[in-house]
CSV table of C-alpha atoms in Angstrom, one decimal:
chain,number,residue,atom,x,y,z
D,1,LEU,CA,0.1,0.5,0.3
D,2,GLU,CA,2.9,2.3,1.1
D,3,GLU,CA,4.6,1.6,-1.9
D,4,ALA,CA,1.0,2.7,-4.3
D,5,ARG,CA,0.6,5.6,-2.5
D,6,SER,CA,4.3,6.2,-3.2
D,7,ASP,CA,3.8,5.5,-6.7
D,8,LEU,CA,0.6,7.7,-7.0
D,9,ALA,CA,2.4,11.0,-5.8
D,10,SER,CA,5.0,10.5,-8.3
D,11,LYS,CA,2.5,10.4,-11.0
D,12,VAL,CA,1.1,13.8,-9.0
D,13,GLU,CA,4.2,15.4,-9.1
D,14,ALA,CA,4.8,14.5,-12.6
D,15,LEU,CA,1.5,16.0,-14.0
D,16,GLN,CA,1.6,19.2,-11.7
D,17,SER,CA,4.8,19.6,-12.8
D,18,ASP,CA,3.8,19.3,-16.8
D,19,ASN,CA,1.3,21.4,-16.0
D,20,VAL,CA,3.2,24.3,-15.1
D,21,SER,CA,5.6,23.9,-17.9
D,22,LEU,CA,2.0,23.6,-20.2
D,23,LYS,CA,1.3,27.1,-18.7
D,24,ARG,CA,4.9,28.6,-19.6
D,25,GLU,CA,4.3,27.3,-23.0
D,26,ILE,CA,0.9,28.8,-23.6
D,27,ASP,CA,2.2,32.1,-21.9
D,28,ARG,CA,5.0,32.1,-24.6
D,29,VAL,CA,3.1,31.2,-27.6
D,30,ALA,CA,0.5,33.9,-26.2
D,31,ASP,CA,3.4,36.2,-26.2
D,32,LEU,CA,5.1,35.7,-29.6
D,33,LYS,CA,1.3,35.4,-31.4
D,34,ARG,CA,1.2,39.5,-30.1
D,35,GLU,CA,4.6,40.3,-31.5
D,36,ALA,CA,3.6,38.6,-34.5
D,37,ASP,CA,0.2,40.6,-35.0
D,38,ARG,CA,2.5,44.1,-33.9
D,39,VAL,CA,4.9,43.3,-36.5
D,40,THR,CA,1.8,42.2,-39.1
D,41,GLU,CA,0.2,45.7,-38.3
D,42,GLY,CA,3.7,47.4,-39.0
D,43,LEU,CA,4.4,45.6,-42.3
D,44,LYS,CA,0.7,46.2,-43.8
D,45,GLN,CA,1.6,49.9,-43.0
D,46,LYS,CA,5.3,49.6,-44.4
D,47,ILE,CA,2.8,47.9,-47.4
D,48,ASP,CA,0.7,51.0,-48.2
D,49,GLY,CA,3.4,53.4,-48.2
D,50,LEU,CA,5.7,51.5,-50.6
D,51,THR,CA,2.2,51.0,-52.6
D,52,ARG,CA,1.8,55.0,-52.8
D,53,GLU,CA,5.4,55.1,-53.6
D,54,ASN,CA,5.1,53.0,-56.2
D,55,ALA,CA,2.6,54.6,-58.1
D,56,ILE,CA,3.6,58.3,-57.3
D,57,LEU,CA,7.5,56.6,-59.2
D,58,ARG,CA,5.2,55.1,-62.1
D,59,VAL,CA,3.9,58.4,-62.7
D,60,GLU,CA,7.8,60.2,-62.8
D,61,ILE,CA,8.7,57.5,-65.3
D,62,ALA,CA,5.5,57.4,-67.5
D,63,SER,CA,6.1,61.9,-67.7
D,64,LEU,CA,10.4,61.1,-68.1
D,65,LYS,CA,9.3,58.3,-71.1
D,66,TYR,CA,6.8,60.4,-73.0
D,67,GLY,CA,8.2,63.8,-72.4
D,68,GLU,CA,5.0,65.6,-70.4
D,69,SER,CA,4.7,69.3,-69.0
D,70,THR,CA,5.9,69.5,-65.7
D,71,ALA,CA,2.8,70.9,-65.2
D,72,GLU,CA,0.8,67.4,-66.5
D,73,ARG,CA,3.2,66.2,-63.9
D,74,SER,CA,2.2,67.9,-61.2
D,75,ARG,CA,-1.1,67.6,-61.7
D,76,LYS,CA,-0.8,63.8,-62.3
D,77,ARG,CA,1.1,63.6,-59.0
D,78,THR,CA,-1.4,65.3,-57.6
D,79,LYS,CA,-4.1,63.1,-58.1
D,80,THR,CA,-2.4,59.9,-58.2
D,81,GLU,CA,-0.9,60.9,-54.2
D,82,ILE,CA,-3.5,59.8,-51.4
D,83,LEU,CA,-3.2,60.9,-47.9
D,84,ALA,CA,-3.3,58.0,-45.0
D,85,LEU,CA,-4.6,58.9,-41.9
D,86,THR,CA,-2.5,56.4,-40.2
D,87,THR,CA,0.5,58.0,-41.9
D,88,LEU,CA,0.4,61.3,-40.1
D,89,ASP,CA,1.6,62.3,-36.4
D,90,SER,CA,-0.1,62.4,-33.8
D,91,ASP,CA,-0.5,66.5,-33.5
D,92,ASN,CA,-2.3,66.3,-37.2
D,93,GLN,CA,-4.2,63.2,-36.1
D,94,VAL,CA,-5.7,65.7,-33.4
D,95,HIS,CA,-6.1,68.8,-35.7
D,96,VAL,CA,-7.8,66.4,-38.5
D,97,ALA,CA,-10.4,64.8,-35.3
D,98,LEU,CA,-11.1,68.6,-34.8
D,99,PHE,CA,-13.3,68.4,-38.3
D,100,LEU,CA,-14.1,65.1,-37.7
D,101,GLY,CA,-16.3,65.5,-34.4
D,102,ALA,CA,-17.7,62.7,-32.0
D,103,LYS,CA,-19.7,60.7,-34.8
D,104,GLY,CA,-17.0,60.8,-37.3
D,105,MET,CA,-14.9,59.8,-34.4
D,106,ALA,CA,-17.0,56.7,-33.4
D,107,CYS,CA,-17.2,55.6,-37.4
D,108,LEU,CA,-13.5,56.2,-37.7
D,109,GLY,CA,-13.2,53.5,-34.5
D,110,GLN,CA,-15.4,51.0,-35.9
D,111,THR,CA,-14.4,50.7,-39.3
D,112,CYS,CA,-10.7,51.2,-39.7
D,113,LYS,CA,-8.5,48.2,-37.1
D,114,HIS,CA,-5.8,50.8,-36.7
D,115,PHE,CA,-8.2,53.5,-35.2
D,116,GLY,CA,-10.5,51.2,-33.4
D,117,MET,CA,-8.4,48.1,-31.9
D,118,GLY,CA,-9.0,47.8,-28.0
D,119,ARG,CA,-5.5,47.8,-26.1
D,120,VAL,CA,-5.4,48.8,-22.5
D,121,GLY,CA,-4.2,52.2,-21.6
D,122,THR,CA,-1.5,53.7,-19.3
D,123,ASP,CA,-4.6,54.0,-16.5
D,124,GLY,CA,-5.5,50.3,-17.0
D,125,GLN,CA,-8.4,51.0,-18.4
D,126,MET,CA,-8.9,49.5,-22.1
D,127,THR,CA,-9.1,52.2,-24.7
D,128,SER,CA,-8.3,52.8,-28.7
D,129,LEU,CA,-6.3,55.3,-30.5
D,130,ALA,CA,-10.1,56.7,-31.5
D,131,GLU,CA,-10.9,57.8,-28.1
D,132,ASP,CA,-7.3,58.6,-27.6
D,133,LEU,CA,-7.8,61.8,-30.0
D,134,ALA,CA,-11.3,62.2,-28.7
D,135,GLY,CA,-9.7,62.9,-25.5
D,136,GLN,CA,-6.8,65.4,-26.8
D,137,VAL,CA,-9.5,67.1,-28.7
D,138,VAL,CA,-11.7,67.7,-25.3
D,139,ASP,CA,-8.9,68.6,-23.5
D,140,GLY,CA,-7.5,71.0,-26.1
D,141,SER,CA,-10.6,72.7,-26.5
D,142,ALA,CA,-13.2,72.2,-24.1
D,143,SER,CA,-12.9,75.4,-21.2
D,144,ASP,CA,-12.3,75.1,-17.2
D,145,TYR,CA,-16.2,75.4,-17.3
D,146,GLU,CA,-16.7,72.9,-19.9
D,147,LYS,CA,-14.8,70.4,-18.2
D,148,SER,CA,-16.1,70.4,-14.8
D,149,VAL,CA,-20.1,70.0,-16.8
D,150,LEU,CA,-18.8,67.2,-18.4
D,151,MET,CA,-19.1,63.2,-16.7
D,152,GLY,CA,-15.6,61.0,-16.9
D,153,GLY,CA,-15.9,57.6,-19.1
D,154,ARG,CA,-15.4,57.4,-22.8
D,155,LYS,CA,-13.8,60.1,-24.4
D,156,VAL,CA,-16.0,59.9,-28.0
D,157,LYS,CA,-18.8,60.1,-25.9
D,158,MET,CA,-17.5,63.4,-23.8
D,159,LEU,CA,-16.8,64.6,-26.8
D,160,ARG,CA,-20.5,64.2,-28.1
D,161,GLU,CA,-21.7,66.1,-24.7
D,162,LEU,CA,-19.0,68.9,-25.3
D,163,GLU,CA,-20.8,69.1,-29.1
D,164,LEU,CA,-24.3,69.2,-27.3
D,165,MET,CA,-23.8,71.5,-24.8
D,166,ARG,CA,-22.3,74.0,-27.0
D,167,SER,CA,-25.1,73.6,-29.8
D,168,PRO,CA,-28.9,75.4,-29.3
D,169,LEU,CA,-31.1,73.4,-27.1
D,170,HIS,CA,-33.4,70.8,-29.1
D,171,PHE,CA,-37.1,70.2,-27.7
D,172,SER,CA,-36.8,67.0,-29.1
D,173,GLN,CA,-40.5,66.1,-27.8
D,174,LEU,CA,-43.4,68.1,-27.9
D,175,ILE,CA,-46.6,67.5,-25.7
D,176,GLY,CA,-50.0,68.2,-26.9
D,177,ARG,CA,-52.5,69.3,-29.1
D,178,ALA,CA,-51.1,69.2,-32.8
D,179,ASP,CA,-52.6,72.7,-33.5
D,180,GLY,CA,-51.3,73.8,-30.5
D,181,ILE,CA,-47.7,73.4,-30.4
D,182,ARG,CA,-45.6,72.5,-33.5
D,183,TYR,CA,-42.3,73.7,-34.9
D,184,PRO,CA,-42.4,76.9,-37.2
D,185,GLN,CA,-39.4,75.0,-39.1
D,186,PRO,CA,-39.6,71.2,-39.2
D,187,GLU,CA,-36.0,71.1,-39.7
D,188,ASP,CA,-35.0,73.6,-36.4
D,189,LYS,CA,-36.1,71.7,-33.2
D,190,SER,CA,-34.1,74.9,-31.0
D,191,SER,CA,-37.5,76.8,-31.6
D,192,ILE,CA,-41.3,76.3,-31.2
D,193,THR,CA,-44.5,78.3,-31.6
D,194,LEU,CA,-47.5,77.9,-28.9
D,195,ARG,CA,-51.3,78.7,-30.7
D,196,ARG,CA,-54.4,80.0,-28.2
D,197,ILE,CA,-56.7,76.7,-28.9
D,198,GLY,CA,-60.5,78.0,-28.2
D,199,SER,CA,-61.2,80.4,-24.9
D,200,GLY,CA,-57.7,79.7,-23.3
D,201,LEU,CA,-54.3,77.8,-23.7
D,202,GLU,CA,-53.7,74.5,-23.5
D,203,CYS,CA,-50.9,72.8,-21.3
D,204,ALA,CA,-48.6,72.1,-23.9
D,205,THR,CA,-45.2,70.9,-23.0
D,206,ALA,CA,-41.9,71.1,-25.0
D,207,ILE,CA,-39.0,69.0,-23.4
D,208,SER,CA,-35.4,68.8,-24.3
D,209,ASN,CA,-33.7,65.2,-24.1
D,210,HIS,CA,-30.4,66.7,-22.9
D,211,GLU,CA,-29.3,65.3,-20.0
D,212,MET,CA,-27.5,67.3,-17.1
D,213,LYS,CA,-24.9,65.0,-15.1
D,214,ALA,CA,-22.7,66.8,-13.2
D,215,GLY,CA,-21.8,71.1,-12.6
D,216,ARG,CA,-24.2,73.5,-13.3
D,217,HIS,CA,-25.4,74.2,-16.7
D,218,TYR,CA,-27.1,77.7,-18.2
D,219,VAL,CA,-29.2,78.2,-21.5
D,220,THR,CA,-31.1,81.4,-22.0
D,221,PHE,CA,-34.2,80.8,-23.7
D,222,HIS,CA,-35.5,84.2,-26.1
D,223,MET,CA,-39.8,84.3,-25.3
D,224,THR,CA,-41.6,86.4,-28.0
D,225,GLU,CA,-45.0,87.9,-25.7
D,226,VAL,CA,-48.0,86.6,-27.4
D,227,GLU,CA,-51.6,87.9,-26.9
D,228,GLY,CA,-50.8,88.9,-23.5
D,229,ARG,CA,-50.3,85.8,-22.0
D,230,PHE,CA,-46.4,86.3,-21.5
D,231,ASN,CA,-46.4,84.8,-18.1
D,232,ASP,CA,-48.0,81.5,-19.0
D,233,ILE,CA,-44.5,80.5,-20.6
D,234,GLU,CA,-42.7,78.5,-17.6
D,235,CYS,CA,-39.5,77.3,-17.8
D,236,GLY,CA,-38.2,73.9,-15.3
D,237,VAL,CA,-35.6,71.4,-15.1
D,238,VAL,CA,-37.4,67.3,-15.0
D,239,ARG,CA,-36.0,63.9,-14.4
D,240,PRO,CA,-35.0,62.1,-18.1
D,241,ILE,CA,-39.0,61.2,-19.7
D,242,LYS,CA,-38.5,59.5,-22.8
D,243,ASP,CA,-41.1,59.4,-25.9
D,244,TRP,CA,-43.5,61.0,-23.8
D,245,ASP,CA,-44.3,62.6,-27.5
D,246,ASN,CA,-45.6,59.1,-28.4
D,247,LYS,CA,-48.5,58.7,-25.8
D,248,GLY,CA,-50.9,60.4,-27.8
D,249,LEU,CA,-51.7,63.2,-24.8
D,250,GLN,CA,-53.9,66.2,-25.5
D,251,ASP,CA,-52.1,68.4,-23.1
D,252,PHE,CA,-49.2,67.6,-20.3
D,253,ASP,CA,-48.2,70.0,-17.5
D,254,PRO,CA,-45.2,68.6,-15.3
D,255,MET,CA,-45.5,71.8,-13.0
D,256,CYS,CA,-48.7,70.0,-12.0
D,257,PHE,CA,-49.8,66.6,-10.9
D,258,SER,CA,-53.5,65.3,-10.2
D,259,MET,CA,-54.9,62.2,-8.7
D,260,ASN,CA,-56.8,61.7,-10.9
């Protein structure tokens, strides 16, 4: 019995040793794969650069062979050269990102692996080049006040919130009778018009879907008095309520509450 136990113990130790060796081999293979992916990505970028350079050289050879003028060579070179965003340095990429905006940055991250591929940042959180560029745009363009009201988290989302703060407040939901509240221009939701229906003004409400998450927010409303009822217009802040404009309500006043 003791001999059998000793034999089993030896086998267990051998298996444990094999497991340790296998784990080390798996880690080594994983490291090799990551290094291979990095090298492959670098080679792809080099191939793209050489392809563009090859196209330019072909144009130069053709122009010399057939004696085209300098102006013609310049015109063809302009048409042939393609500037890839991935070849720009960090400062120029940030400059381009200023024109893309949050939606453009999100689309860039979704369509280009170079900008959208996830990686671990210096803070230990998952990020991407698109997120880093959006963060640099926010850090470089937002004022101290704007930064104080922006919530942390995904940088592209922060950039989108910054853009919404700087744009006119849109009233995404109109609740009330269709002939009592409407947009003067359907494509512009920053302005609304109220009409008196019958003997009095129905309780119509315009709601913005913009959410205030931190700090102090400011907004200016420009109101025009209609038929001496200027005091009937009230402004306020409510918790987020979504899709109430699809409930078919004839009137709605968030300032009042009725048990009925």
